[in-house]
């Protein structure tokens, strides 16, 4: 049998409890089987979950399409998002847009927002946070942007921003945040839990955060093997 990751030949390595032959890849240092009784253990499952998630499929949809349990899908999403490290940005002296988008999360009331910052030119997301619109909350997004020595930061006319962004680089106005407003629409189209005027919403902040982490920074994971 050949390794499903590196395609090199595997050696036999004993048997599983259910009497199936176990193989071992010397190059990847992993044990694997020819066929799995549980579909979730296939090597391609993580990549399939990621692809479906960022293409407007909810957790229940993924569970039905891949024929694996709902809780397994949930656990995989949490596990994958845990392995993500936010990529380091080394683009200095650029312009950034920061904005908040309203989201519905169970038990969070009406005032729950996703705040995030994007690079105006590359559209790369720098950081995000979920919660209210207070200065303390927004500082979680603004501080990583300030570390990049930005040329300009464009936001809406919210009092909290004026307290945390230096005046000489801060510009406010509804028409100046066009790029990020358009990005809101992309997010709402690509993630099912953010669809407006539907019955789809997140049950907890933790799961929404895991999904957003995967959407924004999932490309840094090597899921295809
Ligand atoms: Zn291998």
PDB file of C-alpha atoms and ligand atoms in Angstrom:
ATOM      1  CA  UNK A   1       0.000   0.000   0.000  1.00  0.00           C
ATOM      2  CA  UNK A   2       1.201   3.541  -0.813  1.00  0.00           C
ATOM      3  CA  UNK A   3       0.998   6.414   1.660  1.00  0.00           C
ATOM      4  CA  UNK A   4      -1.999   8.658   0.979  1.00  0.00           C
ATOM      5  CA  UNK A   5       0.033  11.742   1.890  1.00  0.00           C
ATOM      6  CA  UNK A   6       3.462  11.318   0.276  1.00  0.00           C
ATOM      7  CA  UNK A   7       2.702   8.365  -2.080  1.00  0.00           C
ATOM      8  CA  UNK A   8       5.747   6.389  -0.824  1.00  0.00           C
ATOM      9  CA  UNK A   9       5.464   2.708  -0.018  1.00  0.00           C
ATOM     10  CA  UNK A  10       4.222   1.857   3.496  1.00  0.00           C
ATOM     11  CA  UNK A  11       5.316  -1.099   5.623  1.00  0.00           C
ATOM     12  CA  UNK A  12       2.958  -3.465   7.443  1.00  0.00           C
ATOM     13  CA  UNK A  13       2.701  -2.584  11.118  1.00  0.00           C
ATOM     14  CA  UNK A  14       0.528  -5.073  13.015  1.00  0.00           C
ATOM     15  CA  UNK A  15      -3.256  -5.138  13.231  1.00  0.00           C
ATOM     16  CA  UNK A  16      -5.978  -2.886  14.575  1.00  0.00           C
ATOM     17  CA  UNK A  17      -8.372  -4.098  17.315  1.00  0.00           C
ATOM     18  CA  UNK A  18     -10.925  -4.916  14.619  1.00  0.00           C
ATOM     19  CA  UNK A  19      -8.355  -7.204  12.881  1.00  0.00           C
ATOM     20  CA  UNK A  20      -7.678  -4.800   9.983  1.00  0.00           C
ATOM     21  CA  UNK A  21      -4.113  -4.523   8.666  1.00  0.00           C
ATOM     22  CA  UNK A  22      -2.290  -1.432   9.893  1.00  0.00           C
ATOM     23  CA  UNK A  23       0.392   0.279   7.755  1.00  0.00           C
ATOM     24  CA  UNK A  24       3.151   2.705   8.702  1.00  0.00           C
ATOM     25  CA  UNK A  25       4.772   5.431   6.561  1.00  0.00           C
ATOM     26  CA  UNK A  26       8.457   5.908   7.419  1.00  0.00           C
ATOM     27  CA  UNK A  27       8.577   9.334   5.756  1.00  0.00           C
ATOM     28  CA  UNK A  28       5.458  10.952   7.284  1.00  0.00           C
ATOM     29  CA  UNK A  29       5.749   8.883  10.497  1.00  0.00           C
ATOM     30  CA  UNK A  30       2.012   8.112  10.558  1.00  0.00           C
ATOM     31  CA  UNK A  31      -0.020   4.913  10.836  1.00  0.00           C
ATOM     32  CA  UNK A  32      -2.822   4.364   8.372  1.00  0.00           C
ATOM     33  CA  UNK A  33      -5.284   1.793   7.057  1.00  0.00           C
ATOM     34  CA  UNK A  34      -6.431   0.879   3.543  1.00  0.00           C
ATOM     35  CA  UNK A  35     -10.088   1.411   4.378  1.00  0.00           C
ATOM     36  CA  UNK A  36     -11.715   2.960   7.399  1.00  0.00           C
ATOM     37  CA  UNK A  37     -14.955   1.844   9.072  1.00  0.00           C
ATOM     38  CA  UNK A  38     -15.621   5.476  10.102  1.00  0.00           C
ATOM     39  CA  UNK A  39     -15.656   7.928   7.190  1.00  0.00           C
ATOM     40  CA  UNK A  40     -14.404  10.797   9.347  1.00  0.00           C
ATOM     41  CA  UNK A  41     -10.957   9.165   9.625  1.00  0.00           C
ATOM     42  CA  UNK A  42     -10.194   9.461   5.897  1.00  0.00           C
ATOM     43  CA  UNK A  43      -7.301  11.824   5.211  1.00  0.00           C
ATOM     44  CA  UNK A  44      -9.380  13.980   2.852  1.00  0.00           C
ATOM     45  CA  UNK A  45     -12.141  14.685   5.424  1.00  0.00           C
ATOM     46  CA  UNK A  46     -10.504  17.796   6.916  1.00  0.00           C
ATOM     47  CA  UNK A  47     -10.071  19.392   3.501  1.00  0.00           C
ATOM     48  CA  UNK A  48     -13.655  18.533   2.513  1.00  0.00           C
ATOM     49  CA  UNK A  49     -15.027  20.024   5.744  1.00  0.00           C
ATOM     50  CA  UNK A  50     -13.009  23.219   5.138  1.00  0.00           C
ATOM     51  CA  UNK A  51     -14.111  23.511   1.487  1.00  0.00           C
ATOM     52  CA  UNK A  52     -17.792  22.998   2.281  1.00  0.00           C
ATOM     53  CA  UNK A  53     -17.663  25.384   5.235  1.00  0.00           C
ATOM     54  CA  UNK A  54     -16.357  28.316   3.200  1.00  0.00           C
ATOM     55  CA  UNK A  55     -18.841  27.622   0.409  1.00  0.00           C
ATOM     56  CA  UNK A  56     -22.024  28.385   2.300  1.00  0.00           C
ATOM     57  CA  UNK A  57     -22.594  25.028   3.987  1.00  0.00           C
ATOM     58  CA  UNK A  58     -23.650  24.843   7.616  1.00  0.00           C
ATOM     59  CA  UNK A  59     -22.593  22.153  10.077  1.00  0.00           C
ATOM     60  CA  UNK A  60     -25.757  20.116   9.404  1.00  0.00           C
ATOM     61  CA  UNK A  61     -25.219  20.359   5.618  1.00  0.00           C
ATOM     62  CA  UNK A  62     -21.630  19.114   5.919  1.00  0.00           C
ATOM     63  CA  UNK A  63     -22.786  16.277   8.158  1.00  0.00           C
ATOM     64  CA  UNK A  64     -25.374  15.176   5.586  1.00  0.00           C
ATOM     65  CA  UNK A  65     -23.104  15.557   2.528  1.00  0.00           C
ATOM     66  CA  UNK A  66     -20.068  13.734   3.972  1.00  0.00           C
ATOM     67  CA  UNK A  67     -22.242  11.265   5.898  1.00  0.00           C
ATOM     68  CA  UNK A  68     -20.450  11.857   9.204  1.00  0.00           C
ATOM     69  CA  UNK A  69     -21.951  12.831  12.549  1.00  0.00           C
ATOM     70  CA  UNK A  70     -22.837  16.435  13.311  1.00  0.00           C
ATOM     71  CA  UNK A  71     -20.735  16.535  16.469  1.00  0.00           C
ATOM     72  CA  UNK A  72     -17.729  15.132  14.586  1.00  0.00           C
ATOM     73  CA  UNK A  73     -17.966  18.004  12.085  1.00  0.00           C
ATOM     74  CA  UNK A  74     -18.169  20.486  14.946  1.00  0.00           C
ATOM     75  CA  UNK A  75     -15.170  18.930  16.691  1.00  0.00           C
ATOM     76  CA  UNK A  76     -13.149  18.982  13.452  1.00  0.00           C
ATOM     77  CA  UNK A  77     -13.875  22.671  12.918  1.00  0.00           C
ATOM     78  CA  UNK A  78     -12.686  23.467  16.461  1.00  0.00           C
ATOM     79  CA  UNK A  79      -9.601  21.289  16.026  1.00  0.00           C
ATOM     80  CA  UNK A  80      -8.627  22.849  12.687  1.00  0.00           C
ATOM     81  CA  UNK A  81      -9.142  26.395  13.947  1.00  0.00           C
ATOM     82  CA  UNK A  82      -6.926  25.631  16.958  1.00  0.00           C
ATOM     83  CA  UNK A  83      -4.019  24.797  14.646  1.00  0.00           C
ATOM     84  CA  UNK A  84      -4.260  28.103  12.805  1.00  0.00           C
ATOM     85  CA  UNK A  85      -1.637  30.739  13.505  1.00  0.00           C
ATOM     86  CA  UNK A  86      -2.576  34.213  12.287  1.00  0.00           C
ATOM     87  CA  UNK A  87      -0.080  34.953   9.478  1.00  0.00           C
ATOM     88  CA  UNK A  88       2.506  37.650  10.187  1.00  0.00           C
ATOM     89  CA  UNK A  89       2.113  40.753   8.082  1.00  0.00           C
ATOM     90  CA  UNK A  90       5.176  42.694   7.018  1.00  0.00           C
ATOM     91  CA  UNK A  91       3.494  45.271   4.812  1.00  0.00           C
ATOM     92  CA  UNK A  92       4.243  48.630   6.369  1.00  0.00           C
ATOM     93  CA  UNK A  93       2.997  52.111   5.455  1.00  0.00           C
ATOM     94  CA  UNK A  94      -0.280  50.923   3.877  1.00  0.00           C
ATOM     95  CA  UNK A  95      -3.950  51.913   4.226  1.00  0.00           C
ATOM     96  CA  UNK A  96      -6.417  49.872   6.274  1.00  0.00           C
ATOM     97  CA  UNK A  97     -10.168  49.841   6.737  1.00  0.00           C
ATOM     98  CA  UNK A  98     -11.863  48.786   9.979  1.00  0.00           C
ATOM     99  CA  UNK A  99     -15.578  48.153  10.373  1.00  0.00           C
ATOM    100  CA  UNK A 100     -18.135  46.182  12.375  1.00  0.00           C
ATOM    101  CA  UNK A 101     -20.760  43.813  11.013  1.00  0.00           C
ATOM    102  CA  UNK A 102     -23.863  42.856  12.958  1.00  0.00           C
ATOM    103  CA  UNK A 103     -24.273  39.125  13.712  1.00  0.00           C
ATOM    104  CA  UNK A 104     -26.875  37.042  15.458  1.00  0.00           C
ATOM    105  CA  UNK A 105     -25.519  34.679  18.106  1.00  0.00           C
ATOM    106  CA  UNK A 106     -27.740  32.705  20.471  1.00  0.00           C
ATOM    107  CA  UNK A 107     -27.884  34.301  23.918  1.00  0.00           C
ATOM    108  CA  UNK A 108     -25.909  37.418  22.959  1.00  0.00           C
ATOM    109  CA  UNK A 109     -28.830  39.795  22.442  1.00  0.00           C
ATOM    110  CA  UNK A 110     -29.010  42.427  19.723  1.00  0.00           C
ATOM    111  CA  UNK A 111     -25.601  44.012  20.193  1.00  0.00           C
ATOM    112  CA  UNK A 112     -23.134  41.507  18.839  1.00  0.00           C
ATOM    113  CA  UNK A 113     -20.706  42.491  16.108  1.00  0.00           C
ATOM    114  CA  UNK A 114     -17.763  41.101  14.181  1.00  0.00           C
ATOM    115  CA  UNK A 115     -15.091  43.801  13.985  1.00  0.00           C
ATOM    116  CA  UNK A 116     -12.182  43.294  11.612  1.00  0.00           C
ATOM    117  CA  UNK A 117      -9.499  45.131   9.682  1.00  0.00           C
ATOM    118  CA  UNK A 118      -8.526  44.657   6.045  1.00  0.00           C
ATOM    119  CA  UNK A 119      -5.656  45.940   3.966  1.00  0.00           C
ATOM    120  CA  UNK A 120      -7.201  48.259   1.385  1.00  0.00           C
ATOM    121  CA  UNK A 121      -4.955  47.072  -1.476  1.00  0.00           C
ATOM    122  CA  UNK A 122      -4.532  43.326  -0.864  1.00  0.00           C
ATOM    123  CA  UNK A 123      -7.867  42.761   1.006  1.00  0.00           C
ATOM    124  CA  UNK A 124      -5.972  40.600   3.511  1.00  0.00           C
ATOM    125  CA  UNK A 125      -7.650  40.398   6.929  1.00  0.00           C
ATOM    126  CA  UNK A 126      -5.284  41.518   9.705  1.00  0.00           C
ATOM    127  CA  UNK A 127      -7.317  40.512  12.775  1.00  0.00           C
ATOM    128  CA  UNK A 128     -10.888  40.194  14.008  1.00  0.00           C
ATOM    129  CA  UNK A 129     -12.899  40.054  17.220  1.00  0.00           C
ATOM    130  CA  UNK A 130     -16.503  39.322  18.187  1.00  0.00           C
ATOM    131  CA  UNK A 131     -18.424  41.361  20.751  1.00  0.00           C
ATOM    132  CA  UNK A 132     -19.641  44.898  21.335  1.00  0.00           C
ATOM    133  CA  UNK A 133     -18.445  48.245  20.029  1.00  0.00           C
ATOM    134  CA  UNK A 134     -16.560  49.467  23.101  1.00  0.00           C
ATOM    135  CA  UNK A 135     -13.059  50.931  22.852  1.00  0.00           C
ATOM    136  CA  UNK A 136     -11.594  47.973  24.788  1.00  0.00           C
ATOM    137  CA  UNK A 137     -13.158  45.514  22.337  1.00  0.00           C
ATOM    138  CA  UNK A 138     -12.161  47.464  19.212  1.00  0.00           C
ATOM    139  CA  UNK A 139      -8.588  47.857  20.492  1.00  0.00           C
ATOM    140  CA  UNK A 140      -8.126  44.118  19.870  1.00  0.00           C
ATOM    141  CA  UNK A 141      -8.472  44.854  16.153  1.00  0.00           C
ATOM    142  CA  UNK A 142      -6.862  48.308  16.061  1.00  0.00           C
ATOM    143  CA  UNK A 143      -3.659  47.461  17.994  1.00  0.00           C
ATOM    144  CA  UNK A 144      -2.320  44.837  15.502  1.00  0.00           C
ATOM    145  CA  UNK A 145      -2.961  47.366  12.701  1.00  0.00           C
ATOM    146  CA  UNK A 146      -1.094  50.142  14.560  1.00  0.00           C
ATOM    147  CA  UNK A 147       1.922  47.814  14.874  1.00  0.00           C
ATOM    148  CA  UNK A 148       2.172  47.831  11.066  1.00  0.00           C
ATOM    149  CA  UNK A 149       2.806  51.617  11.036  1.00  0.00           C
ATOM    150  CA  UNK A 150      -0.181  52.375   8.778  1.00  0.00           C
ATOM    151  CA  UNK A 151      -0.333  55.344   6.421  1.00  0.00           C
ATOM    152  CA  UNK A 152      -4.106  55.761   6.990  1.00  0.00           C
ATOM    153  CA  UNK A 153      -6.874  53.982   8.898  1.00  0.00           C
ATOM    154  CA  UNK A 154     -10.386  54.473   7.564  1.00  0.00           C
ATOM    155  CA  UNK A 155     -13.366  53.862   9.856  1.00  0.00           C
ATOM    156  CA  UNK A 156     -16.905  55.043  10.438  1.00  0.00           C
ATOM    157  CA  UNK A 157     -17.669  57.960  12.754  1.00  0.00           C
ATOM    158  CA  UNK A 158     -17.738  55.979  15.991  1.00  0.00           C
ATOM    159  CA  UNK A 159     -16.547  57.671  19.186  1.00  0.00           C
ATOM    160  CA  UNK A 160     -14.640  54.547  20.346  1.00  0.00           C
ATOM    161  CA  UNK A 161     -12.277  54.735  17.365  1.00  0.00           C
ATOM    162  CA  UNK A 162     -11.310  58.344  18.091  1.00  0.00           C
ATOM    163  CA  UNK A 163     -10.036  57.265  21.497  1.00  0.00           C
ATOM    164  CA  UNK A 164      -7.722  54.518  20.244  1.00  0.00           C
ATOM    165  CA  UNK A 165      -6.489  55.648  16.798  1.00  0.00           C
ATOM    166  CA  UNK A 166      -3.994  58.559  16.533  1.00  0.00           C
ATOM    167  CA  UNK A 167      -5.640  61.571  14.909  1.00  0.00           C
ATOM    168  CA  UNK A 168      -3.070  62.190  12.142  1.00  0.00           C
ATOM    169  CA  UNK A 169      -3.642  58.784  10.490  1.00  0.00           C
ATOM    170  CA  UNK A 170      -7.380  58.472  11.193  1.00  0.00           C
ATOM    171  CA  UNK A 171      -9.987  59.320   8.542  1.00  0.00           C
ATOM    172  CA  UNK A 172     -13.717  58.826   9.018  1.00  0.00           C
ATOM    173  CA  UNK A 173     -16.645  58.777   6.613  1.00  0.00           C
ATOM    174  CA  UNK A 174     -19.250  56.413   5.247  1.00  0.00           C
ATOM    175  CA  UNK A 175     -17.864  56.511   1.688  1.00  0.00           C
ATOM    176  CA  UNK A 176     -14.296  55.724   2.814  1.00  0.00           C
ATOM    177  CA  UNK A 177     -15.074  52.189   3.966  1.00  0.00           C
ATOM    178  CA  UNK A 178     -16.441  50.883   0.639  1.00  0.00           C
ATOM    179  CA  UNK A 179     -13.981  47.996   0.383  1.00  0.00           C
ATOM    180  CA  UNK A 180     -14.785  46.522   3.778  1.00  0.00           C
ATOM    181  CA  UNK A 181     -18.548  47.028   3.282  1.00  0.00           C
ATOM    182  CA  UNK A 182     -18.220  44.939   0.123  1.00  0.00           C
ATOM    183  CA  UNK A 183     -16.240  42.340   2.095  1.00  0.00           C
ATOM    184  CA  UNK A 184     -19.191  42.095   4.528  1.00  0.00           C
ATOM    185  CA  UNK A 185     -21.357  40.940   1.612  1.00  0.00           C
ATOM    186  CA  UNK A 186     -18.806  38.325   0.581  1.00  0.00           C
ATOM    187  CA  UNK A 187     -18.718  37.025   4.148  1.00  0.00           C
ATOM    188  CA  UNK A 188     -22.501  36.837   4.338  1.00  0.00           C
ATOM    189  CA  UNK A 189     -22.600  34.919   1.040  1.00  0.00           C
ATOM    190  CA  UNK A 190     -19.783  32.481   1.883  1.00  0.00           C
ATOM    191  CA  UNK A 191     -20.704  31.623   5.478  1.00  0.00           C
ATOM    192  CA  UNK A 192     -24.091  30.149   6.209  1.00  0.00           C
ATOM    193  CA  UNK A 193     -24.258  31.281   9.849  1.00  0.00           C
ATOM    194  CA  UNK A 194     -24.008  34.916   8.679  1.00  0.00           C
ATOM    195  CA  UNK A 195     -26.891  34.794   6.162  1.00  0.00           C
ATOM    196  CA  UNK A 196     -29.308  37.616   6.871  1.00  0.00           C
ATOM    197  CA  UNK A 197     -33.035  37.228   7.416  1.00  0.00           C
ATOM    198  CA  UNK A 198     -32.833  33.443   7.707  1.00  0.00           C
ATOM    199  CA  UNK A 199     -33.114  30.966  10.539  1.00  0.00           C
ATOM    200  CA  UNK A 200     -29.351  30.249  10.273  1.00  0.00           C
ATOM    201  CA  UNK A 201     -27.247  31.633  13.113  1.00  0.00           C
ATOM    202  CA  UNK A 202     -24.467  30.530  15.440  1.00  0.00           C
ATOM    203  CA  UNK A 203     -25.310  28.824  18.700  1.00  0.00           C
ATOM    204  CA  UNK A 204     -22.199  30.109  20.474  1.00  0.00           C
ATOM    205  CA  UNK A 205     -19.465  32.716  20.091  1.00  0.00           C
ATOM    206  CA  UNK A 206     -16.825  29.970  20.266  1.00  0.00           C
ATOM    207  CA  UNK A 207     -18.120  28.174  17.188  1.00  0.00           C
ATOM    208  CA  UNK A 208     -18.527  31.444  15.269  1.00  0.00           C
ATOM    209  CA  UNK A 209     -14.950  32.394  16.155  1.00  0.00           C
ATOM    210  CA  UNK A 210     -13.663  28.990  14.988  1.00  0.00           C
ATOM    211  CA  UNK A 211     -15.542  29.304  11.683  1.00  0.00           C
ATOM    212  CA  UNK A 212     -14.258  32.848  11.087  1.00  0.00           C
ATOM    213  CA  UNK A 213     -10.681  31.829  11.897  1.00  0.00           C
ATOM    214  CA  UNK A 214     -10.962  29.051   9.314  1.00  0.00           C
ATOM    215  CA  UNK A 215     -12.476  31.395   6.739  1.00  0.00           C
ATOM    216  CA  UNK A 216      -9.945  34.211   7.184  1.00  0.00           C
ATOM    217  CA  UNK A 217      -6.733  32.263   7.790  1.00  0.00           C
ATOM    218  CA  UNK A 218      -7.564  28.645   6.763  1.00  0.00           C
ATOM    219  CA  UNK A 219      -5.406  28.962   3.631  1.00  0.00           C
ATOM    220  CA  UNK A 220      -2.316  28.828   5.889  1.00  0.00           C
ATOM    221  CA  UNK A 221      -3.117  25.216   6.859  1.00  0.00           C
ATOM    222  CA  UNK A 222      -1.759  22.450   4.664  1.00  0.00           C
ATOM    223  CA  UNK A 223      -5.021  20.498   4.445  1.00  0.00           C
ATOM    224  CA  UNK A 224      -4.517  18.842   1.072  1.00  0.00           C
ATOM    225  CA  UNK A 225      -1.528  16.925   2.441  1.00  0.00           C
TER     226      UNK A 225
HETATM  227 ZN1  LIG B   1       3.851   9.245   3.819  1.00  0.00          ZN
END
